[in-house]
């Protein structure tokens, strides 16, 4: 059966078995290809379909899921979820009632349905040619391809709530190897979006070639504590690595240094961090979370003050709070927490203007690995590449350095925030961050 019928069937089954229940189901279809030396190297078509149920019996939650949407499989899934309730702690939650949602499907573009692999193949072959033409130093393009993805999901519960959502998107990009004087560098750029007419061969080729060649001529710098600017190219990734300390569930497990610090100043005055699910700056809108609760803007940090953690129904009940609408769950997982669009509001300066804040500084444009980063302790040790700057001007590239510090100290040392964002389609929007000092090992 299809997922809509499967969700209705599961709801009918669960009505007589549990005081409360909710069901989440999704069907994701993706198609993609890669191109190498003017030929299609690989194609891939995949589908992921499944349904998960959470039941609450005698106040205790139980989870189970299946990827087989048959009568027998759904019945067994419900039995499994009910069985698991005997092992869990009681929770005091009330699942939400249905409300009227905004009209329309902001995350779905019907025109994208006409995009096929043949069109994407032609685009990618032209992209390969254009990328080679951008620089004679490009000798190989080992990564080049495109993808189309569409998703249909449902959240339903015992109150009669039955929310449906559709989304789709496309992506295309390349990774090129350039060579100069026996030194090889790799640069890549990927474009994401929902309007294929906005995909430009020249834009992707130009960015790929720029990133492949930008670090040639790198020079060493002295190790020490120096001012660092995390460019908008990597600032979202940096903050994303340390998002979990702001989740109530992390605090309740004793794995966040922010536990008990709501209402306290934890960062610089110029730093704010929002959960912005329907914000005008984002192309993807989230009207409800994985529990069917309405989402809302949460100013998690505002002018350096930690205002609120992010809660789902279960963690809110434990804390005696209301959910912030940040419950996150796939059909195959238990309830957790997530940002629904992360935003650092813009400052007043461009990235290039931030360079003028310091006589000397390091502008970081790439990060490498994250095995030395720990969101519990806040420790940071990560490889970086970028540019050495003096008196507001870029002097030369820098590669192979290591940034070291602690996230909770770094956000206190932010002296300015930029006003430029890298990817219009991204769900994390963070401009450049100017940090007064950070340990840099050459």
Short mmCIF file of C-alpha atoms in Angstrom, two decimals:
data_model
loop_
_atom_site.label_atom_id
_atom_site.label_comp_id
_atom_site.label_asym_id
_atom_site.label_seq_id
_atom_site.Cartn_x
_atom_site.Cartn_y
_atom_site.Cartn_z
CA UNK A 1 0.00 0.00 0.00
CA UNK A 2 1.10 3.62 -0.43
CA UNK A 3 2.23 5.61 2.63
CA UNK A 4 -1.02 7.58 2.96
CA UNK A 5 -3.03 4.37 3.15
CA UNK A 6 -0.42 2.85 5.45
CA UNK A 7 -0.62 5.78 7.89
CA UNK A 8 -4.43 5.59 7.94
CA UNK A 9 -4.26 1.82 8.49
CA UNK A 10 -1.79 2.23 11.38
CA UNK A 11 -3.94 4.92 12.99
CA UNK A 12 -6.97 2.62 12.85
CA UNK A 13 -4.94 -0.23 14.40
CA UNK A 14 -3.50 1.88 17.21
CA UNK A 15 -6.76 3.52 18.33
CA UNK A 16 -7.76 0.64 20.53
CA UNK A 17 -4.30 -0.22 21.77
CA UNK A 18 -2.81 2.96 23.26
CA UNK A 19 -3.94 6.14 24.99
CA UNK A 20 -1.94 8.22 22.53
CA UNK A 21 0.08 7.56 19.41
CA UNK A 22 1.67 9.34 16.52
CA UNK A 23 2.85 8.12 13.14
CA UNK A 24 5.49 9.51 10.82
CA UNK A 25 6.03 8.21 7.29
CA UNK A 26 7.97 9.31 4.25
CA UNK A 27 8.72 8.38 0.67
CA UNK A 28 11.94 9.84 -0.76
CA UNK A 29 12.89 9.37 -4.41
CA UNK A 30 16.24 10.47 -5.81
CA UNK A 31 17.90 10.27 -9.20
CA UNK A 32 21.46 11.24 -9.98
CA UNK A 33 24.38 10.81 -12.32
CA UNK A 34 28.09 11.51 -12.54
CA UNK A 35 30.11 12.50 -15.61
CA UNK A 36 33.80 11.89 -16.36
CA UNK A 37 35.67 12.79 -19.54
CA UNK A 38 32.52 13.64 -21.45
CA UNK A 39 30.72 10.40 -20.63
CA UNK A 40 28.17 9.37 -18.06
CA UNK A 41 30.17 7.41 -15.50
CA UNK A 42 27.39 6.32 -13.19
CA UNK A 43 23.65 6.70 -12.66
CA UNK A 44 21.70 6.02 -9.49
CA UNK A 45 17.99 5.83 -8.75
CA UNK A 46 16.89 5.13 -5.20
CA UNK A 47 13.75 5.10 -3.09
CA UNK A 48 13.41 5.16 0.67
CA UNK A 49 9.96 4.34 2.05
CA UNK A 50 8.99 3.68 5.62
CA UNK A 51 6.69 4.26 8.56
CA UNK A 52 7.41 4.74 12.24
CA UNK A 53 4.99 4.73 15.15
CA UNK A 54 5.27 5.99 18.72
CA UNK A 55 2.65 4.68 21.13
CA UNK A 56 2.06 5.83 24.69
CA UNK A 57 0.54 3.14 26.90
CA UNK A 58 0.19 3.58 30.65
CA UNK A 59 2.16 6.77 30.18
CA UNK A 60 5.16 4.97 28.69
CA UNK A 61 6.41 5.51 25.11
CA UNK A 62 7.33 2.77 22.69
CA UNK A 63 8.80 3.09 19.20
CA UNK A 64 8.96 0.80 16.19
CA UNK A 65 9.24 1.18 12.42
CA UNK A 66 9.00 -0.77 9.18
CA UNK A 67 9.97 -0.34 5.57
CA UNK A 68 7.42 -2.91 4.45
CA UNK A 69 3.98 -1.33 4.11
CA UNK A 70 1.92 -4.50 4.19
CA UNK A 71 -0.96 -5.43 6.49
CA UNK A 72 1.17 -8.03 8.29
CA UNK A 73 4.24 -5.79 8.66
CA UNK A 74 2.21 -2.87 10.02
CA UNK A 75 0.45 -5.06 12.57
CA UNK A 76 3.80 -6.44 13.75
CA UNK A 77 5.26 -2.93 13.97
CA UNK A 78 2.46 -1.84 16.29
CA UNK A 79 2.98 -4.96 18.44
CA UNK A 80 6.70 -4.18 18.69
CA UNK A 81 6.05 -0.58 19.75
CA UNK A 82 3.56 -1.70 22.41
CA UNK A 83 6.01 -4.29 23.70
CA UNK A 84 8.73 -1.68 24.11
CA UNK A 85 6.58 0.42 26.44
CA UNK A 86 7.29 -1.97 29.31
CA UNK A 87 10.94 -0.89 29.33
CA UNK A 88 10.63 2.89 29.14
CA UNK A 89 10.11 5.67 31.68
CA UNK A 90 6.77 7.40 31.98
CA UNK A 91 6.34 10.73 30.23
CA UNK A 92 3.62 13.31 30.73
CA UNK A 93 2.87 14.66 27.28
CA UNK A 94 -0.24 15.51 25.29
CA UNK A 95 0.02 15.17 21.54
CA UNK A 96 -1.14 18.22 19.59
CA UNK A 97 -4.51 18.87 18.00
CA UNK A 98 -4.67 19.75 14.31
CA UNK A 99 -4.74 23.42 13.37
CA UNK A 100 -5.08 25.13 10.02
CA UNK A 101 -1.68 25.53 8.35
CA UNK A 102 -0.67 28.22 5.83
CA UNK A 103 -1.86 27.47 2.32
CA UNK A 104 0.46 26.32 -0.45
CA UNK A 105 3.57 24.17 -0.71
CA UNK A 106 6.57 26.50 -0.35
CA UNK A 107 9.07 23.63 -0.47
CA UNK A 108 7.77 22.11 -3.68
CA UNK A 109 8.12 23.35 -7.26
CA UNK A 110 5.94 21.39 -9.73
CA UNK A 111 8.10 22.61 -12.63
CA UNK A 112 11.03 20.60 -11.25
CA UNK A 113 9.12 17.39 -12.02
CA UNK A 114 9.97 17.89 -15.70
CA UNK A 115 13.71 17.82 -15.00
CA UNK A 116 15.07 14.45 -16.09
CA UNK A 117 18.45 12.71 -16.18
CA UNK A 118 18.85 13.43 -19.91
CA UNK A 119 18.68 17.18 -19.27
CA UNK A 120 21.02 16.85 -16.32
CA UNK A 121 23.46 14.78 -18.39
CA UNK A 122 23.70 17.51 -21.03
CA UNK A 123 24.16 20.15 -18.32
CA UNK A 124 26.95 18.17 -16.63
CA UNK A 125 28.82 17.49 -19.88
CA UNK A 126 28.76 21.23 -20.63
CA UNK A 127 29.82 21.94 -17.06
CA UNK A 128 32.87 19.72 -17.44
CA UNK A 129 33.93 21.50 -20.64
CA UNK A 130 33.36 24.94 -19.09
CA UNK A 131 35.33 24.09 -15.96
CA UNK A 132 38.36 22.95 -17.97
CA UNK A 133 38.11 26.15 -20.01
CA UNK A 134 38.26 28.35 -16.90
CA UNK A 135 41.90 27.53 -16.14
CA UNK A 136 44.75 25.79 -17.90
CA UNK A 137 45.90 24.61 -14.48
CA UNK A 138 42.90 22.29 -14.10
CA UNK A 139 44.09 18.84 -15.10
CA UNK A 140 41.31 16.61 -13.84
CA UNK A 141 37.68 16.80 -12.71
CA UNK A 142 37.14 13.60 -10.71
CA UNK A 143 33.85 14.72 -9.17
CA UNK A 144 31.07 16.09 -11.35
CA UNK A 145 27.39 15.33 -11.33
CA UNK A 146 23.83 16.23 -10.46
CA UNK A 147 20.90 14.97 -8.42
CA UNK A 148 17.15 15.40 -8.24
CA UNK A 149 15.30 14.55 -5.03
CA UNK A 150 11.66 14.66 -4.02
CA UNK A 151 10.04 13.77 -0.71
CA UNK A 152 6.50 13.20 0.50
CA UNK A 153 5.93 12.91 4.25
CA UNK A 154 3.05 12.57 6.71
CA UNK A 155 2.69 13.21 10.43
CA UNK A 156 -0.51 11.92 12.07
CA UNK A 157 -1.73 11.17 15.58
CA UNK A 158 -4.64 9.96 17.72
CA UNK A 159 -6.32 13.39 17.82
CA UNK A 160 -7.04 13.24 14.10
CA UNK A 161 -4.08 15.41 13.14
CA UNK A 162 -2.96 14.47 9.63
CA UNK A 163 -0.33 16.78 8.09
CA UNK A 164 1.17 16.19 4.66
CA UNK A 165 4.20 17.88 3.13
CA UNK A 166 5.98 17.69 -0.21
CA UNK A 167 9.42 18.99 -1.10
CA UNK A 168 11.84 18.72 -3.99
CA UNK A 169 15.20 20.11 -4.99
CA UNK A 170 18.06 19.69 -7.43
CA UNK A 171 21.82 19.96 -7.12
CA UNK A 172 24.76 20.09 -9.50
CA UNK A 173 28.44 20.57 -8.85
CA UNK A 174 32.02 19.73 -9.62
CA UNK A 175 35.32 19.03 -7.87
CA UNK A 176 38.44 19.90 -9.88
CA UNK A 177 42.13 19.15 -9.39
CA UNK A 178 44.52 21.90 -10.43
CA UNK A 179 48.29 21.66 -10.67
CA UNK A 180 51.01 24.29 -10.48
CA UNK A 181 54.72 23.62 -10.10
CA UNK A 182 54.14 20.03 -9.03
CA UNK A 183 51.64 21.06 -6.35
CA UNK A 184 48.07 19.82 -6.69
CA UNK A 185 44.98 21.36 -5.14
CA UNK A 186 41.33 20.29 -5.09
CA UNK A 187 38.42 22.72 -5.17
CA UNK A 188 34.72 22.04 -5.39
CA UNK A 189 31.44 23.90 -5.61
CA UNK A 190 27.86 22.61 -5.48
CA UNK A 191 24.73 24.55 -6.41
CA UNK A 192 21.42 23.62 -4.77
CA UNK A 193 17.98 24.93 -5.58
CA UNK A 194 14.38 24.38 -6.54
CA UNK A 195 14.37 26.31 -9.83
CA UNK A 196 16.44 24.66 -12.56
CA UNK A 197 16.40 27.91 -14.55
CA UNK A 198 18.66 29.41 -11.87
CA UNK A 199 21.37 26.79 -12.42
CA UNK A 200 24.20 28.30 -14.47
CA UNK A 201 27.03 26.31 -16.03
CA UNK A 202 29.23 29.40 -15.94
CA UNK A 203 28.60 30.08 -12.23
CA UNK A 204 29.43 26.53 -11.12
CA UNK A 205 32.45 26.27 -13.45
CA UNK A 206 33.81 29.65 -12.32
CA UNK A 207 33.48 28.85 -8.61
CA UNK A 208 34.96 25.38 -9.04
CA UNK A 209 37.99 26.74 -10.91
CA UNK A 210 38.42 29.58 -8.42
CA UNK A 211 38.39 27.25 -5.43
CA UNK A 212 40.75 24.78 -7.14
CA UNK A 213 43.41 27.43 -7.77
CA UNK A 214 42.97 29.94 -4.93
CA UNK A 215 45.47 28.37 -2.52
CA UNK A 216 48.46 28.13 -4.88
CA UNK A 217 51.46 30.03 -3.57
CA UNK A 218 50.60 29.35 0.05
CA UNK A 219 53.14 30.60 2.58
CA UNK A 220 53.76 29.68 6.19
CA UNK A 221 52.75 31.92 9.05
CA UNK A 222 53.94 32.01 12.64
CA UNK A 223 52.05 29.98 15.20
CA UNK A 224 50.31 31.79 18.03
CA UNK A 225 47.09 33.40 19.14
CA UNK A 226 45.94 35.66 16.34
CA UNK A 227 42.71 37.26 15.10
CA UNK A 228 40.74 34.92 12.86
CA UNK A 229 37.80 35.55 10.55
CA UNK A 230 35.68 32.52 9.75
CA UNK A 231 34.29 33.32 6.30
CA UNK A 232 30.67 32.71 5.35
CA UNK A 233 31.94 29.73 3.34
CA UNK A 234 32.60 27.73 6.50
CA UNK A 235 30.97 29.59 9.43
CA UNK A 236 27.71 27.60 9.17
CA UNK A 237 29.64 24.35 9.33
CA UNK A 238 31.52 25.59 12.39
CA UNK A 239 28.35 26.48 14.31
CA UNK A 240 26.63 23.32 13.09
CA UNK A 241 29.28 21.17 14.78
CA UNK A 242 28.33 22.73 18.12
CA UNK A 243 24.53 22.94 17.84
CA UNK A 244 23.75 20.09 20.26
CA UNK A 245 24.63 21.96 23.49
CA UNK A 246 21.52 24.10 22.82
CA UNK A 247 19.19 21.07 22.86
CA UNK A 248 17.29 20.30 26.06
CA UNK A 249 17.80 16.56 25.61
CA UNK A 250 21.58 17.07 25.60
CA UNK A 251 21.33 19.07 28.81
CA UNK A 252 19.12 16.46 30.46
CA UNK A 253 21.73 13.80 29.66
CA UNK A 254 24.47 15.89 31.31
CA UNK A 255 26.23 16.42 27.99
CA UNK A 256 25.95 20.19 27.63
CA UNK A 257 27.96 22.91 29.32
CA UNK A 258 24.93 25.18 28.89
CA UNK A 259 22.77 23.22 31.33
CA UNK A 260 21.27 25.61 33.88
CA UNK A 261 22.54 28.70 32.06
CA UNK A 262 19.33 29.90 30.41
CA UNK A 263 19.09 33.63 31.07
CA UNK A 264 22.86 34.01 31.40
CA UNK A 265 25.31 35.73 29.11
CA UNK A 266 27.31 33.10 27.22
CA UNK A 267 28.57 34.97 24.14
CA UNK A 268 29.60 38.34 22.78
CA UNK A 269 27.04 41.16 22.56
CA UNK A 270 27.22 41.05 18.75
CA UNK A 271 26.33 37.36 18.51
CA UNK A 272 22.76 36.08 18.18
CA UNK A 273 21.56 32.61 17.16
CA UNK A 274 18.00 31.93 16.08
CA UNK A 275 15.85 28.95 15.22
CA UNK A 276 13.89 30.47 12.31
CA UNK A 277 11.63 27.83 10.69
CA UNK A 278 9.50 30.16 8.57
CA UNK A 279 11.93 33.07 8.27
CA UNK A 280 11.84 35.17 5.12
CA UNK A 281 15.56 34.61 4.54
CA UNK A 282 15.05 30.89 4.02
CA UNK A 283 13.70 29.16 0.93
CA UNK A 284 12.70 26.07 2.92
CA UNK A 285 9.85 26.60 5.40
CA UNK A 286 8.94 24.33 8.31
CA UNK A 287 5.38 24.84 9.59
CA UNK A 288 5.35 21.85 11.93
CA UNK A 289 7.91 19.54 13.50
CA UNK A 290 8.08 15.74 13.60
CA UNK A 291 5.51 15.63 16.42
CA UNK A 292 3.01 17.77 14.56
CA UNK A 293 3.66 20.74 16.86
CA UNK A 294 3.73 24.17 15.28
CA UNK A 295 7.21 25.59 14.82
CA UNK A 296 8.15 29.12 15.81
CA UNK A 297 11.06 31.53 15.80
CA UNK A 298 13.18 30.99 18.90
CA UNK A 299 15.89 33.51 19.70
CA UNK A 300 18.11 30.90 21.30
CA UNK A 301 20.88 33.43 21.88
CA UNK A 302 20.17 37.14 21.60
CA UNK A 303 22.95 39.71 21.99
CA UNK A 304 25.02 37.10 23.80
CA UNK A 305 22.33 35.99 26.26
CA UNK A 306 21.19 32.36 26.22
CA UNK A 307 17.42 32.79 26.21
CA UNK A 308 16.08 29.34 25.55
CA UNK A 309 17.06 25.79 24.80
CA UNK A 310 15.24 23.91 22.04
CA UNK A 311 12.60 21.42 23.23
CA UNK A 312 10.45 18.62 21.91
CA UNK A 313 7.38 17.37 23.80
CA UNK A 314 9.29 14.77 25.81
CA UNK A 315 12.15 17.03 26.91
CA UNK A 316 9.74 19.90 27.59
CA UNK A 317 7.69 17.66 29.89
CA UNK A 318 10.80 16.70 31.86
CA UNK A 319 11.75 20.36 32.26
CA UNK A 320 8.26 21.61 33.03
CA UNK A 321 8.31 23.74 29.89
CA UNK A 322 6.40 24.00 26.63
CA UNK A 323 7.81 22.55 23.44
CA UNK A 324 9.50 25.01 21.11
CA UNK A 325 8.42 22.90 18.13
CA UNK A 326 11.84 21.36 17.53
CA UNK A 327 11.02 17.67 17.69
CA UNK A 328 12.97 15.84 15.00
CA UNK A 329 12.50 12.26 13.91
CA UNK A 330 12.72 10.11 10.81
CA UNK A 331 10.50 7.07 10.45
CA UNK A 332 13.36 4.88 11.67
CA UNK A 333 14.45 6.82 14.75
CA UNK A 334 13.26 7.91 18.17
CA UNK A 335 12.38 11.51 18.92
CA UNK A 336 15.29 13.92 19.09
CA UNK A 337 15.82 17.65 18.53
CA UNK A 338 16.96 19.81 15.65
CA UNK A 339 17.23 23.39 14.51
CA UNK A 340 14.64 24.15 11.86
CA UNK A 341 16.63 26.76 9.93
CA UNK A 342 19.56 28.18 11.89
CA UNK A 343 20.16 31.91 11.50
CA UNK A 344 22.83 34.24 12.77
CA UNK A 345 21.35 37.68 11.99
CA UNK A 346 23.62 39.87 9.84
CA UNK A 347 25.88 42.62 11.09
CA UNK A 348 26.72 45.81 9.24
CA UNK A 349 30.00 44.93 7.49
CA UNK A 350 30.95 42.87 4.47
CA UNK A 351 33.53 40.13 4.87
CA UNK A 352 36.19 42.30 3.26
CA UNK A 353 35.35 45.14 5.67
CA UNK A 354 35.83 42.76 8.61
CA UNK A 355 39.47 42.34 7.54
CA UNK A 356 40.07 46.00 8.39
CA UNK A 357 39.27 45.39 12.06
CA UNK A 358 42.73 43.94 12.67
CA UNK A 359 46.25 44.95 11.56
CA UNK A 360 46.85 41.27 10.82
CA UNK A 361 44.46 38.33 10.69
CA UNK A 362 43.76 34.94 9.13
CA UNK A 363 40.72 34.63 6.87
CA UNK A 364 39.60 30.97 6.92
CA UNK A 365 37.77 29.67 3.84
CA UNK A 366 38.08 25.90 4.32
CA UNK A 367 37.94 23.48 7.23
CA UNK A 368 39.34 19.97 7.08
CA UNK A 369 37.92 17.13 9.17
CA UNK A 370 36.34 17.42 12.59
CA UNK A 371 37.69 14.48 14.59
CA UNK A 372 39.28 16.90 17.06
CA UNK A 373 35.98 18.69 17.75
CA UNK A 374 33.79 17.77 20.72
CA UNK A 375 30.39 19.37 21.26
CA UNK A 376 30.23 18.20 24.89
CA UNK A 377 33.44 19.84 26.06
CA UNK A 378 33.49 22.47 23.32
CA UNK A 379 37.03 21.57 22.35
CA UNK A 380 38.10 22.53 18.83
CA UNK A 381 41.08 21.23 16.88
CA UNK A 382 40.62 21.32 13.14
CA UNK A 383 42.65 21.79 9.97
CA UNK A 384 42.13 25.04 8.10
CA UNK A 385 43.08 26.85 4.89
CA UNK A 386 42.69 30.49 4.01
CA UNK A 387 44.47 33.79 3.47
CA UNK A 388 46.83 35.93 5.51
CA UNK A 389 45.64 39.51 5.62
CA UNK A 390 47.32 42.76 6.64
CA UNK A 391 45.70 46.19 6.96
CA UNK A 392 42.50 44.96 5.36
CA UNK A 393 44.14 43.42 2.29
CA UNK A 394 44.74 39.77 1.39
CA UNK A 395 48.51 39.12 1.17
CA UNK A 396 48.90 35.40 0.41
CA UNK A 397 47.22 32.00 0.82
CA UNK A 398 47.80 29.86 3.89
CA UNK A 399 47.25 26.12 4.12
CA UNK A 400 47.94 23.27 6.50
CA UNK A 401 47.29 25.16 9.75
CA UNK A 402 45.37 23.92 12.77
CA UNK A 403 42.84 25.99 14.68
CA UNK A 404 42.60 25.21 18.39
CA UNK A 405 40.37 26.54 21.12
CA UNK A 406 37.04 26.04 22.81
CA UNK A 407 33.69 26.85 21.24
CA UNK A 408 32.34 28.43 24.42
CA UNK A 409 35.32 30.80 24.53
CA UNK A 410 35.23 31.48 20.80
CA UNK A 411 31.65 32.78 20.82
CA UNK A 412 32.63 35.14 23.65
CA UNK A 413 35.47 36.49 21.51
CA UNK A 414 33.37 37.37 18.44
CA UNK A 415 33.91 41.09 17.86
CA UNK A 416 31.84 41.51 14.69
CA UNK A 417 29.46 39.63 12.41
CA UNK A 418 29.37 40.02 8.62
CA UNK A 419 26.35 40.67 6.43
CA UNK A 420 26.92 38.21 3.57
CA UNK A 421 25.58 34.66 3.31
CA UNK A 422 27.01 32.02 1.02
CA UNK A 423 24.18 29.74 -0.10
CA UNK A 424 20.66 31.13 -0.68
CA UNK A 425 19.24 27.59 -0.44
CA UNK A 426 20.96 26.58 2.81
CA UNK A 427 19.03 25.81 6.00
CA UNK A 428 21.92 27.17 8.10
CA UNK A 429 22.65 30.83 7.33
CA UNK A 430 25.71 32.22 9.10
CA UNK A 431 27.76 35.21 7.90
CA UNK A 432 31.46 35.68 8.51
CA UNK A 433 32.50 35.77 12.18
CA UNK A 434 35.41 37.97 13.32
CA UNK A 435 37.15 36.46 16.35
CA UNK A 436 39.60 38.51 18.40
CA UNK A 437 42.01 35.61 18.91
CA UNK A 438 42.33 31.91 18.27
CA UNK A 439 45.27 29.57 18.57
CA UNK A 440 46.77 28.83 15.15
CA UNK A 441 49.48 26.20 14.70
CA UNK A 442 51.40 26.39 11.44
#
